[in-house]
mmCIF file of C-alpha atoms in Angstrom:
data_model
loop_
_atom_site.group_PDB
_atom_site.id
_atom_site.type_symbol
_atom_site.label_atom_id
_atom_site.label_comp_id
_atom_site.label_asym_id
_atom_site.label_seq_id
_atom_site.Cartn_x
_atom_site.Cartn_y
_atom_site.Cartn_z
ATOM 1 C CA MET I 1 77.534 67.256 222.717
ATOM 2 C CA HIS I 2 77.356 69.656 219.800
ATOM 3 C CA THR I 3 73.507 69.161 219.526
ATOM 4 C CA LEU I 4 73.184 69.736 223.209
ATOM 5 C CA LEU I 5 75.074 73.034 223.070
ATOM 6 C CA LYS I 6 72.760 74.227 220.217
ATOM 7 C CA LEU I 7 69.630 73.336 222.128
ATOM 8 C CA PHE I 8 70.932 75.299 225.182
ATOM 9 C CA SER I 9 71.754 78.294 222.898
ATOM 10 C CA VAL I 10 68.406 78.252 221.348
ATOM 11 C CA ALA I 11 66.598 77.910 224.847
ATOM 12 C CA ALA I 12 68.696 80.930 226.165
ATOM 13 C CA ILE I 13 67.963 83.093 223.305
ATOM 14 C CA SER I 14 64.206 82.118 223.602
ATOM 15 C CA LEU I 15 64.174 83.108 227.301
ATOM 16 C CA LEU I 16 65.935 86.246 226.599
ATOM 17 C CA ALA I 17 63.541 87.155 223.824
ATOM 18 C CA ALA I 18 60.521 86.308 226.173
ATOM 19 C CA CYS I 19 61.763 88.395 229.017
ATOM 20 C CA SER I 20 62.325 91.498 226.766
ATOM 21 C CA SER I 21 58.965 91.303 224.998
ATOM 22 C CA THR I 22 56.028 93.290 226.288
ATOM 23 C CA PRO I 23 53.216 91.021 227.330
ATOM 24 C CA ASP I 24 50.125 91.233 225.095
ATOM 25 C CA LYS I 25 46.975 92.560 227.001
ATOM 26 C CA GLY I 26 44.121 91.090 225.096
ATOM 27 C CA GLY I 27 44.939 88.336 222.730
ATOM 28 C CA VAL I 28 43.701 84.695 222.748
ATOM 29 C CA GLY I 29 44.417 82.862 225.929
ATOM 30 C CA THR I 30 45.003 85.971 228.073
ATOM 31 C CA ASN I 31 43.062 87.092 230.951
ATOM 32 C CA ASP I 32 41.989 90.586 231.709
ATOM 33 C CA GLN I 33 44.512 91.367 234.450
ATOM 34 C CA GLU I 34 47.384 93.787 233.830
ATOM 35 C CA VAL I 35 50.693 92.243 233.725
ATOM 36 C CA THR I 36 53.617 94.079 235.294
ATOM 37 C CA THR I 37 57.173 93.371 234.794
ATOM 38 C CA ASP I 38 58.615 95.311 237.723
ATOM 39 C CA THR I 39 58.140 93.819 241.212
ATOM 40 C CA ALA I 40 59.942 96.797 243.050
ATOM 41 C CA PRO I 41 58.813 100.352 243.057
ATOM 42 C CA GLY I 42 60.870 102.536 240.658
ATOM 43 C CA VAL I 43 62.663 99.564 238.938
ATOM 44 C CA GLY I 44 63.423 100.650 235.384
ATOM 45 C CA GLN I 45 61.928 104.165 235.755
ATOM 46 C CA LYS I 46 63.826 107.269 235.039
ATOM 47 C CA ASP I 47 61.640 109.461 237.218
ATOM 48 C CA THR I 48 63.043 109.841 240.769
ATOM 49 C CA GLY I 49 60.000 111.219 242.249
ATOM 50 C CA SER I 50 58.228 109.578 245.208
ATOM 51 C CA GLU I 51 55.039 108.618 243.320
ATOM 52 C CA ASN I 52 55.582 104.745 244.238
ATOM 53 C CA GLY I 53 56.788 105.555 247.894
ATOM 54 C CA VAL I 54 60.465 105.360 246.827
ATOM 55 C CA GLU I 55 62.542 108.301 246.317
ATOM 56 C CA VAL I 56 66.174 108.105 245.136
ATOM 57 C CA ILE I 57 68.365 111.105 245.766
ATOM 58 C CA PRO I 58 72.087 110.873 245.060
ATOM 59 C CA ALA I 59 74.434 111.632 247.948
ATOM 60 C CA ASN I 60 75.095 115.193 246.710
ATOM 61 C CA GLY I 61 71.384 115.920 247.223
ATOM 62 C CA SER I 62 70.613 116.835 243.605
ATOM 63 C CA GLN I 63 67.684 115.025 241.873
ATOM 64 C CA THR I 64 69.683 114.007 238.892
ATOM 65 C CA SER I 65 71.633 110.934 238.834
ATOM 66 C CA GLY I 66 74.867 109.990 237.128
ATOM 67 C CA GLU I 67 76.149 113.525 236.828
ATOM 68 C CA ASN I 68 79.397 113.002 238.713
ATOM 69 C CA LEU I 69 80.155 109.758 236.969
ATOM 70 C CA GLY I 70 83.131 110.377 234.612
ATOM 71 C CA SER I 71 83.697 113.797 235.947
ATOM 72 C CA GLY I 72 87.208 112.951 237.196
ATOM 73 C CA GLN I 73 86.151 112.004 240.751
ATOM 74 C CA SER I 74 87.722 108.761 242.056
ATOM 75 C CA LEU I 75 85.440 106.230 243.687
ATOM 76 C CA ASP I 76 87.156 107.087 247.116
ATOM 77 C CA GLU I 77 86.033 110.759 246.599
ATOM 78 C CA MET I 78 82.556 109.694 245.792
ATOM 79 C CA LYS I 79 82.305 107.569 248.862
ATOM 80 C CA MET I 80 83.614 110.352 251.069
ATOM 81 C CA ILE I 81 80.856 112.689 249.536
ATOM 82 C CA ASP I 82 78.314 110.043 250.536
ATOM 83 C CA VAL I 83 79.585 109.482 253.941
ATOM 84 C CA ASP I 84 80.025 113.286 254.527
ATOM 85 C CA SER I 85 76.270 113.810 253.790
ATOM 86 C CA ILE I 86 75.603 111.319 256.326
ATOM 87 C CA TYR I 87 77.893 112.841 259.008
ATOM 88 C CA PRO I 88 77.918 116.541 258.218
ATOM 89 C CA PRO I 89 80.455 118.555 260.327
ATOM 90 C CA ILE I 90 77.706 120.115 262.564
ATOM 91 C CA ILE I 91 75.864 119.034 265.489
ATOM 92 C CA TYR I 92 72.447 120.554 266.642
ATOM 93 C CA PHE I 93 71.229 120.737 270.249
ATOM 94 C CA LYS I 94 67.934 121.076 271.959
ATOM 95 C CA TYR I 95 66.992 124.245 273.743
ATOM 96 C CA ASP I 96 69.358 125.068 276.701
ATOM 97 C CA GLN I 97 71.045 121.651 276.436
ATOM 98 C CA TYR I 98 74.550 120.634 275.639
ATOM 99 C CA ASP I 99 74.495 116.762 276.064
ATOM 100 C CA LEU I 100 75.110 114.667 272.845
ATOM 101 C CA ASP I 101 72.419 112.239 271.550
ATOM 102 C CA ASP I 102 73.423 109.035 269.620
ATOM 103 C CA LYS I 103 73.180 110.765 266.279
ATOM 104 C CA ALA I 104 75.665 113.459 267.446
ATOM 105 C CA THR I 105 77.904 110.993 269.048
ATOM 106 C CA ASP I 106 78.012 109.124 265.548
ATOM 107 C CA VAL I 107 78.868 112.465 263.880
ATOM 108 C CA VAL I 108 81.642 113.032 266.469
ATOM 109 C CA ARG I 109 83.121 109.499 266.060
ATOM 110 C CA TYR I 110 83.200 109.949 262.388
ATOM 111 C CA HIS I 111 85.263 113.239 262.573
ATOM 112 C CA ALA I 112 87.392 111.904 265.283
ATOM 113 C CA ASP I 113 88.293 108.874 263.058
ATOM 114 C CA ILE I 114 89.370 111.339 260.294
ATOM 115 C CA LEU I 115 91.573 113.149 262.904
ATOM 116 C CA MET I 116 93.122 109.822 264.025
ATOM 117 C CA ALA I 117 93.916 108.992 260.473
ATOM 118 C CA ASN I 118 95.419 112.264 259.895
ATOM 119 C CA PRO I 119 97.726 113.064 262.929
ATOM 120 C CA ASN I 120 98.971 116.446 261.650
ATOM 121 C CA GLN I 121 95.336 117.896 261.493
ATOM 122 C CA LYS I 122 93.703 119.798 264.200
ATOM 123 C CA VAL I 123 89.976 120.707 264.854
ATOM 124 C CA VAL I 124 88.202 123.781 265.870
ATOM 125 C CA LEU I 125 84.848 123.311 267.666
ATOM 126 C CA LYS I 126 82.700 126.545 267.312
ATOM 127 C CA GLY I 127 79.855 126.659 269.861
ATOM 128 C CA HIS I 128 76.729 128.644 269.066
ATOM 129 C CA THR I 129 73.305 129.311 270.632
ATOM 130 C CA ASP I 130 70.047 130.948 269.647
ATOM 131 C CA GLU I 131 69.244 134.548 270.573
ATOM 132 C CA ARG I 132 67.367 133.809 273.737
ATOM 133 C CA GLY I 133 69.129 134.455 277.086
ATOM 134 C CA THR I 134 71.633 136.986 278.144
ATOM 135 C CA PRO I 135 74.835 137.319 276.028
ATOM 136 C CA GLU I 136 76.917 136.072 279.024
ATOM 137 C CA TYR I 137 74.775 133.089 279.516
ATOM 138 C CA ASN I 138 74.762 132.134 275.730
ATOM 139 C CA LEU I 139 78.666 132.444 275.614
ATOM 140 C CA ALA I 140 78.761 129.966 278.479
ATOM 141 C CA LEU I 141 76.218 127.673 276.893
ATOM 142 C CA GLY I 142 78.126 127.706 273.667
ATOM 143 C CA GLU I 143 81.260 126.897 275.505
ATOM 144 C CA LYS I 144 79.675 123.920 277.141
ATOM 145 C CA ARG I 145 78.380 122.647 273.786
ATOM 146 C CA ALA I 146 81.777 122.743 272.236
ATOM 147 C CA GLN I 147 83.391 121.250 275.269
ATOM 148 C CA ALA I 148 80.862 118.304 275.253
ATOM 149 C CA VAL I 149 82.035 117.626 271.501
ATOM 150 C CA ALA I 150 85.624 118.012 272.635
ATOM 151 C CA GLN I 151 85.156 115.460 275.484
ATOM 152 C CA ALA I 152 83.521 112.948 273.190
ATOM 153 C CA MET I 153 86.353 113.483 270.495
ATOM 154 C CA MET I 154 88.864 112.719 273.380
ATOM 155 C CA LEU I 155 87.056 109.665 274.270
ATOM 156 C CA PHE I 156 87.488 108.518 270.704
ATOM 157 C CA GLY I 157 91.239 109.121 270.944
ATOM 158 C CA VAL I 158 91.851 112.619 269.821
ATOM 159 C CA GLU I 159 94.595 114.337 271.835
ATOM 160 C CA GLN I 160 93.361 117.553 273.819
ATOM 161 C CA ASN I 161 96.164 119.647 272.254
ATOM 162 C CA ARG I 162 94.669 118.996 268.809
ATOM 163 C CA ILE I 163 91.269 120.512 269.799
ATOM 164 C CA GLU I 164 90.420 124.187 270.043
ATOM 165 C CA VAL I 165 87.123 125.324 271.529
ATOM 166 C CA ILE I 166 85.569 128.743 270.752
ATOM 167 C CA SER I 167 82.159 129.924 271.881
ATOM 168 C CA PHE I 168 80.322 132.617 269.716
ATOM 169 C CA GLY I 169 77.243 132.385 271.750
ATOM 170 C CA GLU I 170 74.362 134.074 269.938
ATOM 171 C CA GLU I 171 76.766 136.313 267.836
ATOM 172 C CA GLN I 172 77.016 134.345 264.562
ATOM 173 C CA PRO I 173 73.498 132.802 263.922
ATOM 174 C CA GLU I 174 73.010 130.564 260.864
ATOM 175 C CA ASP I 175 69.591 131.932 260.412
ATOM 176 C CA ILE I 176 68.673 135.527 261.736
ATOM 177 C CA GLN I 177 64.936 134.996 262.068
ATOM 178 C CA SER I 178 63.147 134.920 265.403
ATOM 179 C CA ASN I 179 61.312 131.682 265.297
ATOM 180 C CA GLU I 180 61.716 128.088 266.396
ATOM 181 C CA ILE I 181 63.011 126.914 263.106
ATOM 182 C CA ALA I 182 65.751 129.492 263.006
ATOM 183 C CA TRP I 183 66.655 128.913 266.791
ATOM 184 C CA GLN I 184 66.835 125.108 265.985
ATOM 185 C CA LYS I 185 69.525 126.007 263.320
ATOM 186 C CA ASN I 186 71.344 128.279 265.597
ATOM 187 C CA ARG I 187 71.921 125.933 268.419
ATOM 188 C CA ARG I 188 74.951 124.125 267.115
ATOM 189 C CA VAL I 189 78.530 123.279 267.256
ATOM 190 C CA GLU I 190 80.611 123.525 263.935
ATOM 191 C CA ILE I 191 83.453 120.951 263.472
ATOM 192 C CA VAL I 192 86.212 122.639 261.508
ATOM 193 C CA ILE I 193 89.164 120.202 260.740
ATOM 194 C CA LYS I 194 92.328 122.035 259.576
#
């Protein structure tokens, strides 16, 4: 039994040594093919670029990894940061539209779940538009967008008395430029939980 344990230990050490050594590229008995030890792009590499088609970006959007580990954040806080980056408290709309697509519905569901878990909190839904259209029309469109989000929140269980709807129309643009990129940023509803 003792001899068997020694043999097993020697085999395990040999296996570990073989796995950690770099393959010889041109000695006796080797072919000219390059031997790689990684089978997945980016494995064991420090660079987080997309050179191999894989880009690793932490939940906070920075290009460095491991910065928040040990900085006093709990695992639950780090999970919340990750989820918040997936479901930011803002919903964007197409031109002259106020209906919610699947992605927007997921965002509303996430924030409605937060409200359901925290019955003392309320939400303010701030409707915005781009600059095109009359001020009156844009105020009405911003209201329709915020109301669409409010209706979806109520479908997910949030009471109407916990939801405040405000329309700013075109008055508070996220981007003040007059081009399609800016207009896309300005057609939005902001979700503010208080």
